[in-house]
PDB file of C-alpha atoms in Angstrom:
ATOM      1  CA  MET O   6      -0.039  -0.112   0.314  1.00 38.00           C
ATOM      2  CA  ALA O   7       1.067   3.641  -0.248  1.00 36.00           C
ATOM      3  CA  SER O   8       1.446   6.298   1.871  1.00 34.00           C
ATOM      4  CA  VAL O   9      -1.844   7.945   2.993  1.00 32.00           C
ATOM      5  CA  GLY O  10       0.230  11.100   3.094  1.00 31.00           C
ATOM      6  CA  VAL O  11      -1.955  12.477   6.468  1.00 29.00           C
ATOM      7  CA  VAL O  12       0.467  14.261   8.684  1.00 27.00           C
ATOM      8  CA  THR O  13      -0.960  14.500  12.284  1.00 30.00           C
ATOM      9  CA  ARG O  14      -0.071  15.871  15.592  1.00 30.00           C
ATOM     10  CA  LEU O  15       0.506  13.424  18.776  1.00 32.00           C
ATOM     11  CA  LEU O  16       0.514  14.774  22.046  1.00 31.00           C
ATOM     12  CA  LEU O  17       3.061  12.273  24.707  1.00 36.00           C
ATOM     13  CA  GLY O  18       3.353  13.595  27.908  1.00 36.00           C
ATOM     14  CA  LYS O  19       4.600  17.598  27.786  1.00 36.00           C
ATOM     15  CA  ASN O  20       6.206  16.578  23.981  1.00 39.00           C
ATOM     16  CA  VAL O  21       4.510  17.527  20.760  1.00 35.00           C
ATOM     17  CA  LEU O  22       5.553  14.636  18.565  1.00 40.00           C
ATOM     18  CA  SER O  23       5.217  15.123  14.596  1.00 38.00           C
ATOM     19  CA  THR O  24       4.087  11.664  13.021  1.00 41.00           C
ATOM     20  CA  ALA O  25       3.257  10.731   9.328  1.00 40.00           C
ATOM     21  CA  ARG O  26       0.679   8.016   8.891  1.00 40.00           C
ATOM     22  CA  VAL O  27       1.581   5.269   6.862  1.00 39.00           C
ATOM     23  CA  ALA O  28      -0.620   2.563   6.257  1.00 38.00           C
ATOM     24  CA  LEU O  29       1.273  -1.040   6.621  1.00 42.00           C
ATOM     25  CA  PRO O  30       1.063  -3.741   4.311  1.00 39.00           C
ATOM     26  CA  ASN O  31      -1.152  -7.008   5.235  1.00 41.00           C
ATOM     27  CA  THR O  32      -1.216  -6.162   8.536  1.00 41.00           C
ATOM     28  CA  GLY O  33      -4.485  -4.044   8.961  1.00 40.00           C
ATOM     29  CA  PHE O  34      -2.966  -1.739  11.317  1.00 42.00           C
ATOM     30  CA  VAL O  35      -1.599   2.023  10.851  1.00 41.00           C
ATOM     31  CA  LYS O  36       1.344   3.002  12.299  1.00 44.00           C
ATOM     32  CA  PHE O  37       2.899   6.562  12.606  1.00 44.00           C
ATOM     33  CA  TYR O  38       6.741   7.102  11.977  1.00 42.00           C
ATOM     34  CA  SER O  39       7.838   9.662  14.638  1.00 45.00           C
ATOM     35  CA  ALA O  40       9.743  12.555  13.368  1.00 45.00           C
ATOM     36  CA  ALA O  41      10.886  13.942  16.906  1.00 47.00           C
ATOM     37  CA  PRO O  42      14.065  15.660  17.147  1.00 43.00           C
ATOM     38  CA  SER O  43      15.047  15.723  20.946  1.00 81.00           C
ATOM     39  CA  TYR O  44      15.162  11.464  20.534  1.00 93.00           C
ATOM     40  CA  GLU O  45      18.685  10.362  18.192  1.00 93.00           C
ATOM     41  CA  ASN O  46      18.706   6.870  19.774  1.00 95.00           C
ATOM     42  CA  ILE O  47      15.178   5.580  19.668  1.00 96.00           C
ATOM     43  CA  LYS O  48      11.968   5.688  17.741  1.00 96.00           C
ATOM     44  CA  ILE O  49       8.677   6.440  18.494  1.00 95.00           C
ATOM     45  CA  ASP O  50       5.674   5.045  17.283  1.00 93.00           C
ATOM     46  CA  VAL O  51       1.708   4.912  18.217  1.00 96.00           C
ATOM     47  CA  VAL O  52       0.321   1.683  16.607  1.00 96.00           C
ATOM     48  CA  GLY O  53      -2.757  -0.543  16.701  1.00 95.00           C
ATOM     49  CA  THR O  54      -6.296   0.051  15.452  1.00 95.00           C
ATOM     50  CA  LYS O  55      -7.183   1.911  18.579  1.00 95.00           C
ATOM     51  CA  LYS O  56      -3.801   3.945  18.433  1.00 96.00           C
ATOM     52  CA  ASN O  57      -3.701   2.945  21.871  1.00 97.00           C
ATOM     53  CA  VAL O  58      -0.351   0.932  21.857  1.00 98.00           C
ATOM     54  CA  GLY O  59       2.978   2.779  22.300  1.00 97.00           C
ATOM     55  CA  LEU O  60       6.070   1.810  20.267  1.00 98.00           C
ATOM     56  CA  ILE O  61       9.247   2.344  20.887  1.00 97.00           C
ATOM     57  CA  GLN O  62      12.180   1.135  18.546  1.00 97.00           C
ATOM     58  CA  LEU O  63      15.924   1.029  19.393  1.00 97.00           C
ATOM     59  CA  ASN O  64      17.806   2.952  16.941  1.00 96.00           C
ATOM     60  CA  ARG O  65      21.233   2.950  16.884  1.00 95.00           C
ATOM     61  CA  PRO O  66      21.497  -0.129  13.597  1.00 93.00           C
ATOM     62  CA  LYS O  67      25.396   0.381  13.285  1.00 92.00           C
ATOM     63  CA  ALA O  68      26.411  -0.658  16.575  1.00 93.00           C
ATOM     64  CA  LEU O  69      23.358  -3.317  17.037  1.00 94.00           C
ATOM     65  CA  ASN O  70      21.485  -1.341  18.766  1.00 95.00           C
ATOM     66  CA  ALA O  71      24.321  -1.393  22.135  1.00 92.00           C
ATOM     67  CA  LEU O  72      22.579   0.271  24.859  1.00 93.00           C
ATOM     68  CA  CYS O  73      24.422   3.555  25.576  1.00 91.00           C
ATOM     69  CA  LYS O  74      23.294   6.038  28.684  1.00 90.00           C
ATOM     70  CA  PRO O  75      22.169   8.627  26.031  1.00 92.00           C
ATOM     71  CA  LEU O  76      19.955   5.627  24.595  1.00 94.00           C
ATOM     72  CA  PHE O  77      18.426   4.851  28.077  1.00 91.00           C
ATOM     73  CA  VAL O  78      17.722   8.076  28.991  1.00 92.00           C
ATOM     74  CA  GLU O  79      15.743   8.822  26.046  1.00 95.00           C
ATOM     75  CA  LEU O  80      14.305   5.478  26.379  1.00 96.00           C
ATOM     76  CA  GLY O  81      13.278   6.176  29.755  1.00 94.00           C
ATOM     77  CA  LYS O  82      11.729   9.328  29.117  1.00 94.00           C
ATOM     78  CA  ALA O  83       9.813   7.717  26.449  1.00 96.00           C
ATOM     79  CA  VAL O  84       8.162   4.853  28.523  1.00 96.00           C
ATOM     80  CA  VAL O  85       7.367   7.501  31.660  1.00 95.00           C
ATOM     81  CA  ASP O  86       5.649   9.458  28.848  1.00 95.00           C
ATOM     82  CA  PHE O  87       3.629   6.774  27.421  1.00 96.00           C
ATOM     83  CA  ASP O  88       2.421   5.581  31.246  1.00 96.00           C
ATOM     84  CA  ALA O  89       1.187   9.005  31.744  1.00 96.00           C
ATOM     85  CA  ASP O  90      -0.546   9.279  28.597  1.00 96.00           C
ATOM     86  CA  ASP O  91      -4.098   7.583  29.120  1.00 95.00           C
ATOM     87  CA  SER O  92      -4.559   6.921  25.848  1.00 95.00           C
ATOM     88  CA  ILE O  93      -2.062   4.524  25.868  1.00 97.00           C
ATOM     89  CA  ALA O  94      -2.954   0.836  27.235  1.00 97.00           C
ATOM     90  CA  ALA O  95       0.623  -0.815  27.099  1.00 98.00           C
ATOM     91  CA  ILE O  96       4.015  -0.235  25.455  1.00 98.00           C
ATOM     92  CA  ILE O  97       5.949  -2.363  23.048  1.00 98.00           C
ATOM     93  CA  ILE O  98       9.885  -2.021  23.369  1.00 98.00           C
ATOM     94  CA  THR O  99      11.788  -3.559  20.059  1.00 98.00           C
ATOM     95  CA  GLY O 100      15.121  -3.565  17.731  1.00 97.00           C
ATOM     96  CA  ASN O 101      15.060  -4.291  13.968  1.00 95.00           C
ATOM     97  CA  GLU O 102      15.671  -8.002  12.721  1.00 93.00           C
ATOM     98  CA  LYS O 103      19.641  -8.123  13.321  1.00 95.00           C
ATOM     99  CA  ALA O 104      19.642  -6.988  16.980  1.00 96.00           C
ATOM    100  CA  PHE O 105      17.020  -6.020  19.868  1.00 97.00           C
ATOM    101  CA  ALA O 106      19.980  -5.116  21.601  1.00 96.00           C
ATOM    102  CA  ALA O 107      23.426  -6.637  21.309  1.00 92.00           C
ATOM    103  CA  GLY O 108      24.714  -5.251  24.996  1.00 87.00           C
ATOM    104  CA  ALA O 109      25.604  -2.553  26.685  1.00 81.00           C
ATOM    105  CA  ASP O 110      28.266  -0.051  24.973  1.00 80.00           C
ATOM    106  CA  ILE O 111      31.569  -1.663  26.012  1.00 84.00           C
ATOM    107  CA  LYS O 112      33.224   1.615  24.566  1.00 83.00           C
ATOM    108  CA  GLU O 113      31.393   3.728  26.810  1.00 82.00           C
ATOM    109  CA  MET O 114      32.160   1.222  30.064  1.00 81.00           C
ATOM    110  CA  GLN O 115      36.168   0.859  29.186  1.00 83.00           C
ATOM    111  CA  ASN O 116      37.150   3.412  31.567  1.00 86.00           C
ATOM    112  CA  ASN O 117      34.294   3.549  34.249  1.00 84.00           C
ATOM    113  CA  THR O 118      36.210   2.958  38.097  1.00 86.00           C
ATOM    114  CA  TYR O 119      34.813   1.501  41.096  1.00 87.00           C
ATOM    115  CA  SER O 120      34.049   4.971  42.363  1.00 89.00           C
ATOM    116  CA  SER O 121      33.006   6.690  39.206  1.00 87.00           C
ATOM    117  CA  ASN O 122      30.014   3.947  38.662  1.00 83.00           C
ATOM    118  CA  GLN O 123      29.224   4.739  42.825  1.00 87.00           C
ATOM    119  CA  ARG O 124      29.184   8.366  42.274  1.00 87.00           C
ATOM    120  CA  GLY O 125      27.397   8.805  39.556  1.00 82.00           C
ATOM    121  CA  GLY O 126      24.862   6.030  39.693  1.00 80.00           C
ATOM    122  CA  PHE O 127      25.775   3.536  36.770  1.00 79.00           C
ATOM    123  CA  LEU O 128      22.429   2.000  35.412  1.00 79.00           C
ATOM    124  CA  LYS O 129      19.888   3.854  36.995  1.00 80.00           C
ATOM    125  CA  GLU O 130      18.103   5.114  34.278  1.00 80.00           C
ATOM    126  CA  TRP O 131      17.411   1.383  33.855  1.00 81.00           C
ATOM    127  CA  GLU O 132      14.564   2.092  36.659  1.00 84.00           C
ATOM    128  CA  ASP O 133      12.565   4.240  34.337  1.00 87.00           C
ATOM    129  CA  VAL O 134      11.445   1.017  32.591  1.00 92.00           C
ATOM    130  CA  SER O 135      10.992  -1.356  35.582  1.00 90.00           C
ATOM    131  CA  ARG O 136       8.490   1.132  37.198  1.00 93.00           C
ATOM    132  CA  CYS O 137       6.188   1.764  34.858  1.00 96.00           C
ATOM    133  CA  GLY O 138       2.430   0.902  35.514  1.00 96.00           C
ATOM    134  CA  LYS O 139       1.273  -0.381  32.275  1.00 97.00           C
ATOM    135  CA  PRO O 140       2.109  -3.540  30.478  1.00 98.00           C
ATOM    136  CA  VAL O 141       5.598  -3.560  28.713  1.00 98.00           C
ATOM    137  CA  ILE O 142       5.865  -5.880  26.097  1.00 98.00           C
ATOM    138  CA  ALA O 143       9.484  -6.783  24.485  1.00 98.00           C
ATOM    139  CA  ALA O 144       9.618  -7.550  20.981  1.00 98.00           C
ATOM    140  CA  VAL O 145      13.037  -9.706  20.193  1.00 98.00           C
ATOM    141  CA  ASN O 146      14.094  -9.970  17.017  1.00 97.00           C
ATOM    142  CA  GLY O 147      18.075 -10.665  16.507  1.00 97.00           C
ATOM    143  CA  PHE O 148      20.201 -10.728  19.377  1.00 97.00           C
ATOM    144  CA  ALA O 149      19.394  -9.960  22.992  1.00 98.00           C
ATOM    145  CA  LEU O 150      22.486 -10.137  24.869  1.00 97.00           C
ATOM    146  CA  GLY O 151      24.095  -8.642  27.984  1.00 96.00           C
ATOM    147  CA  GLY O 152      22.400  -5.756  28.749  1.00 95.00           C
ATOM    148  CA  GLY O 153      20.065  -6.013  25.692  1.00 96.00           C
ATOM    149  CA  CYS O 154      19.052  -9.645  27.943  1.00 97.00           C
ATOM    150  CA  GLU O 155      18.159  -7.727  30.956  1.00 97.00           C
ATOM    151  CA  LEU O 156      16.086  -4.929  29.032  1.00 97.00           C
ATOM    152  CA  ALA O 157      13.756  -7.749  27.927  1.00 97.00           C
ATOM    153  CA  MET O 158      13.605  -9.038  31.215  1.00 97.00           C
ATOM    154  CA  LEU O 159      12.375  -5.730  32.597  1.00 96.00           C
ATOM    155  CA  CYS O 160       9.537  -6.278  30.779  1.00 97.00           C
ATOM    156  CA  ASP O 161       6.777  -7.605  31.554  1.00 97.00           C
ATOM    157  CA  ILE O 162       6.161 -10.551  28.673  1.00 98.00           C
ATOM    158  CA  ILE O 163       9.006 -11.636  26.262  1.00 98.00           C
ATOM    159  CA  TYR O 164       7.681 -12.407  22.387  1.00 98.00           C
ATOM    160  CA  ALA O 165      10.510 -13.205  20.256  1.00 98.00           C
ATOM    161  CA  GLY O 166      11.611 -13.835  16.289  1.00 98.00           C
ATOM    162  CA  ASP O 167      12.184 -17.507  15.568  1.00 97.00           C
ATOM    163  CA  LYS O 168      16.450 -16.286  14.971  1.00 96.00           C
ATOM    164  CA  ALA O 169      16.177 -14.295  18.118  1.00 98.00           C
ATOM    165  CA  LYS O 170      19.280 -15.107  20.616  1.00 98.00           C
ATOM    166  CA  PHE O 171      19.616 -14.701  24.232  1.00 98.00           C
ATOM    167  CA  GLY O 172      22.688 -14.624  26.381  1.00 97.00           C
ATOM    168  CA  GLN O 173      24.780 -13.100  29.199  1.00 97.00           C
ATOM    169  CA  PRO O 174      28.027 -13.029  28.300  1.00 96.00           C
ATOM    170  CA  GLU O 175      29.538 -10.397  30.276  1.00 95.00           C
ATOM    171  CA  ILE O 176      32.143 -13.661  32.301  1.00 96.00           C
ATOM    172  CA  ASN O 177      33.673 -12.898  28.698  1.00 95.00           C
ATOM    173  CA  ILE O 178      34.871  -9.760  28.728  1.00 93.00           C
ATOM    174  CA  GLY O 179      35.820  -9.942  32.569  1.00 95.00           C
ATOM    175  CA  THR O 180      32.614  -8.677  34.110  1.00 94.00           C
ATOM    176  CA  ILE O 181      29.261  -9.896  35.866  1.00 95.00           C
ATOM    177  CA  PRO O 182      25.991  -8.811  34.179  1.00 94.00           C
ATOM    178  CA  GLY O 183      24.664  -5.346  36.490  1.00 90.00           C
ATOM    179  CA  ALA O 184      20.923  -4.774  35.520  1.00 91.00           C
ATOM    180  CA  GLY O 185      19.339  -8.054  36.869  1.00 93.00           C
ATOM    181  CA  GLY O 186      20.916 -10.476  34.936  1.00 95.00           C
ATOM    182  CA  THR O 187      21.901 -12.687  38.127  1.00 96.00           C
ATOM    183  CA  GLN O 188      18.819 -12.062  40.018  1.00 95.00           C
ATOM    184  CA  ARG O 189      16.056 -12.145  37.207  1.00 95.00           C
ATOM    185  CA  LEU O 190      17.302 -14.881  35.065  1.00 97.00           C
ATOM    186  CA  PRO O 191      17.378 -17.278  37.564  1.00 96.00           C
ATOM    187  CA  ARG O 192      13.329 -16.376  38.379  1.00 94.00           C
ATOM    188  CA  TYR O 193      12.770 -17.395  34.352  1.00 94.00           C
ATOM    189  CA  VAL O 194      14.565 -19.964  33.919  1.00 96.00           C
ATOM    190  CA  GLY O 195      16.049 -21.379  37.588  1.00 95.00           C
ATOM    191  CA  LYS O 196      19.335 -21.561  39.231  1.00 97.00           C
ATOM    192  CA  SER O 197      20.789 -24.122  37.111  1.00 97.00           C
ATOM    193  CA  LYS O 198      19.842 -22.908  33.686  1.00 97.00           C
ATOM    194  CA  ALA O 199      20.626 -19.650  34.987  1.00 97.00           C
ATOM    195  CA  MET O 200      23.974 -20.691  36.067  1.00 98.00           C
ATOM    196  CA  GLU O 201      25.273 -22.305  32.971  1.00 97.00           C
ATOM    197  CA  ILE O 202      24.228 -19.217  31.101  1.00 97.00           C
ATOM    198  CA  VAL O 203      26.044 -16.580  33.217  1.00 97.00           C
ATOM    199  CA  LEU O 204      29.015 -18.634  33.464  1.00 98.00           C
ATOM    200  CA  THR O 205      29.802 -19.733  30.178  1.00 98.00           C
ATOM    201  CA  GLY O 206      28.166 -16.861  28.353  1.00 96.00           C
ATOM    202  CA  SER O 207      27.107 -19.420  25.970  1.00 95.00           C
ATOM    203  CA  PHE O 208      23.852 -18.017  23.753  1.00 97.00           C
ATOM    204  CA  ILE O 209      20.263 -20.207  23.529  1.00 97.00           C
ATOM    205  CA  ASP O 210      18.147 -19.546  20.670  1.00 97.00           C
ATOM    206  CA  ALA O 211      14.182 -18.377  21.092  1.00 98.00           C
ATOM    207  CA  ASN O 212      12.979 -22.021  20.915  1.00 97.00           C
ATOM    208  CA  GLU O 213      14.926 -23.260  23.825  1.00 97.00           C
ATOM    209  CA  ALA O 214      14.307 -19.972  25.529  1.00 98.00           C
ATOM    210  CA  GLU O 215      10.438 -20.488  25.399  1.00 98.00           C
ATOM    211  CA  LYS O 216      11.084 -23.847  26.393  1.00 97.00           C
ATOM    212  CA  MET O 217      12.605 -22.725  29.650  1.00 96.00           C
ATOM    213  CA  GLY O 218       9.962 -19.692  30.358  1.00 96.00           C
ATOM    214  CA  LEU O 219      11.981 -16.785  29.796  1.00 97.00           C
ATOM    215  CA  VAL O 220      10.137 -16.190  26.385  1.00 98.00           C
ATOM    216  CA  ALA O 221       6.586 -16.107  26.379  1.00 98.00           C
ATOM    217  CA  ARG O 222       5.759 -17.075  22.439  1.00 98.00           C
ATOM    218  CA  VAL O 223       7.662 -17.121  19.637  1.00 98.00           C
ATOM    219  CA  PHE O 224       7.061 -16.067  16.074  1.00 98.00           C
ATOM    220  CA  PRO O 225       8.508 -15.818  12.585  1.00 98.00           C
ATOM    221  CA  ALA O 226      10.770 -12.700  12.492  1.00 97.00           C
ATOM    222  CA  GLU O 227       8.313 -11.319   9.786  1.00 96.00           C
ATOM    223  CA  LYS O 228       5.686 -12.046  11.901  1.00 97.00           C
ATOM    224  CA  LEU O 229       6.915 -10.614  15.507  1.00 98.00           C
ATOM    225  CA  LEU O 230       6.057  -7.213  15.833  1.00 97.00           C
ATOM    226  CA  GLU O 231       2.226  -8.041  14.538  1.00 97.00           C
ATOM    227  CA  GLU O 232       2.050 -10.530  16.944  1.00 98.00           C
ATOM    228  CA  THR O 233       3.158  -8.340  19.560  1.00 98.00           C
ATOM    229  CA  ILE O 234       0.988  -5.556  18.613  1.00 98.00           C
ATOM    230  CA  LYS O 235      -1.815  -8.069  18.822  1.00 97.00           C
ATOM    231  CA  LEU O 236      -1.266  -9.037  22.204  1.00 98.00           C
ATOM    232  CA  ALA O 237      -0.723  -5.741  23.331  1.00 98.00           C
ATOM    233  CA  GLU O 238      -4.009  -4.870  21.939  1.00 98.00           C
ATOM    234  CA  ARG O 239      -5.773  -7.826  23.628  1.00 97.00           C
ATOM    235  CA  ILE O 240      -4.767  -6.769  27.038  1.00 98.00           C
ATOM    236  CA  GLY O 241      -5.882  -3.030  25.805  1.00 96.00           C
ATOM    237  CA  SER O 242      -9.427  -3.995  25.495  1.00 96.00           C
ATOM    238  CA  HIS O 243      -9.570  -4.879  29.373  1.00 97.00           C
ATOM    239  CA  SER O 244      -9.840  -2.006  32.191  1.00 97.00           C
ATOM    240  CA  PRO O 245      -6.589  -0.083  32.497  1.00 96.00           C
ATOM    241  CA  LEU O 246      -7.186  -0.007  36.469  1.00 97.00           C
ATOM    242  CA  ILE O 247      -7.487  -3.672  36.767  1.00 97.00           C
ATOM    243  CA  VAL O 248      -4.574  -4.420  34.246  1.00 97.00           C
ATOM    244  CA  LYS O 249      -2.586  -2.266  36.378  1.00 97.00           C
ATOM    245  CA  MET O 250      -3.792  -4.186  39.932  1.00 97.00           C
ATOM    246  CA  ALA O 251      -2.964  -7.572  37.793  1.00 97.00           C
ATOM    247  CA  LYS O 252       0.702  -6.662  36.761  1.00 96.00           C
ATOM    248  CA  GLU O 253       1.333  -5.344  40.863  1.00 96.00           C
ATOM    249  CA  ALA O 254      -0.002  -9.206  41.859  1.00 97.00           C
ATOM    250  CA  VAL O 255       1.705 -10.845  39.669  1.00 96.00           C
ATOM    251  CA  ASN O 256       5.163  -8.695  40.036  1.00 95.00           C
ATOM    252  CA  GLN O 257       4.462  -9.269  43.935  1.00 94.00           C
ATOM    253  CA  ALA O 258       5.307 -13.061  43.589  1.00 93.00           C
ATOM    254  CA  TYR O 259       9.032 -11.984  43.250  1.00 89.00           C
ATOM    255  CA  GLU O 260       9.459  -9.975  46.085  1.00 90.00           C
ATOM    256  CA  THR O 261       7.833 -12.055  48.897  1.00 93.00           C
ATOM    257  CA  THR O 262       6.780 -15.008  50.669  1.00 94.00           C
ATOM    258  CA  LEU O 263       4.174 -17.451  49.074  1.00 95.00           C
ATOM    259  CA  LYS O 264       1.894 -16.389  51.969  1.00 96.00           C
ATOM    260  CA  ALA O 265       2.778 -12.637  51.827  1.00 96.00           C
ATOM    261  CA  GLY O 266       2.140 -12.900  48.327  1.00 96.00           C
ATOM    262  CA  LEU O 267      -1.350 -14.434  48.880  1.00 96.00           C
ATOM    263  CA  SER O 268      -2.335 -11.852  51.492  1.00 96.00           C
ATOM    264  CA  TYR O 269      -1.176  -9.017  49.142  1.00 96.00           C
ATOM    265  CA  GLU O 270      -3.288 -10.788  45.552  1.00 96.00           C
ATOM    266  CA  LYS O 271      -6.503 -11.128  48.225  1.00 96.00           C
ATOM    267  CA  SER O 272      -6.089  -7.245  49.085  1.00 96.00           C
ATOM    268  CA  LEU O 273      -5.710  -6.417  45.504  1.00 96.00           C
ATOM    269  CA  PHE O 274      -8.465  -8.860  44.636  1.00 96.00           C
ATOM    270  CA  TYR O 275     -10.667  -6.718  47.482  1.00 96.00           C
ATOM    271  CA  GLY O 276      -9.933  -3.546  46.419  1.00 96.00           C
ATOM    272  CA  THR O 277     -11.536  -4.352  42.838  1.00 97.00           C
ATOM    273  CA  PHE O 278     -14.440  -3.972  44.043  1.00 96.00           C
ATOM    274  CA  ALA O 279     -14.646  -0.766  44.955  1.00 96.00           C
ATOM    275  CA  THR O 280     -14.320   0.142  41.466  1.00 97.00           C
ATOM    276  CA  GLU O 281     -16.881   0.556  38.545  1.00 97.00           C
ATOM    277  CA  ASP O 282     -14.561  -1.341  36.364  1.00 97.00           C
ATOM    278  CA  ARG O 283     -15.578  -4.229  38.154  1.00 96.00           C
ATOM    279  CA  LYS O 284     -18.860  -3.570  38.423  1.00 95.00           C
ATOM    280  CA  GLU O 285     -19.539  -3.342  34.780  1.00 95.00           C
ATOM    281  CA  GLY O 286     -17.576  -6.355  33.905  1.00 96.00           C
ATOM    282  CA  MET O 287     -19.332  -8.463  35.338  1.00 96.00           C
ATOM    283  CA  THR O 288     -22.649  -6.882  34.735  1.00 97.00           C
ATOM    284  CA  ALA O 289     -21.637  -6.910  31.150  1.00 96.00           C
ATOM    285  CA  PHE O 290     -20.659 -10.949  31.896  1.00 96.00           C
ATOM    286  CA  ILE O 291     -24.314 -11.481  33.004  1.00 97.00           C
ATOM    287  CA  GLU O 292     -26.135  -9.542  30.245  1.00 97.00           C
ATOM    288  CA  LYS O 293     -23.994 -11.308  27.392  1.00 96.00           C
ATOM    289  CA  ARG O 294     -22.293  -8.414  25.932  1.00 96.00           C
ATOM    290  CA  ALA O 295     -19.233  -6.701  25.449  1.00 95.00           C
ATOM    291  CA  PRO O 296     -17.836  -4.642  28.429  1.00 96.00           C
ATOM    292  CA  ASN O 297     -17.960  -1.007  28.234  1.00 95.00           C
ATOM    293  CA  PHE O 298     -14.660  -0.125  30.960  1.00 96.00           C
ATOM    294  CA  LYS O 299     -13.778   3.355  32.068  1.00 95.00           C
ATOM    295  CA  ASN O 300     -10.615   3.104  33.743  1.00 94.00           C
ATOM    296  CA  GLU O 301     -12.897   3.552  37.075  1.00 94.00           C
TER     297      GLU O 301
END
């Protein structure tokens, strides 16, 4: 299909982004390509039939999307802006077909010292992704290594293309994962497999990652983004308020004991009965109609 050729204005938080609307062939989706001059290392789009999915594409193709500090500062800001935008139901982070992110920028880190890391709070920018209240989905094609694998694990769900590669190869360059690799990976795949991956620096392919539980689903590379958008849109069909509560409940399972987690879950469950969306959802079910959620 040819370009629709319509210029629109998209307001994200405090930033106004110029966008050009282009029809995507064979998908039924309309993609908004941002022309925002303030971002040099990422691209921002709004996708989906209801234009309610925020898409962040890492954009350092010559460096295989190596995660330098300027990129993560931009990524964090984009996530915060999408999180604050009531029209956005879910956020997708992706790269390109060669690399989701092939790791942290080694040249940037090479001359770091222990004291400079401490004083500057090295990697603190990564917290913006983990603090996001809305669902964040990683769409991983190509390499997701080191910091790239850690970024994917910061997300709530990982979808992968069939040629994706995951790994924590920091051991090969005399260091260890520093953005959650030694902590989140065992929670995904168990201690033994995490130890094997971290201590050998070896890669795993998408199918193995799915079998381990690191990846939720695997698709042909060319279908990955389309399928990830479908997932985000399905999440977006539910009450944003209840989705946020459900995300909090699941994340709590990694932070506490089973007993404390069950108590936390029950308190949130009870809390849903104070919302209009819970009332609407149950009423719509009984009346055999689609619910009209209002985020209240």
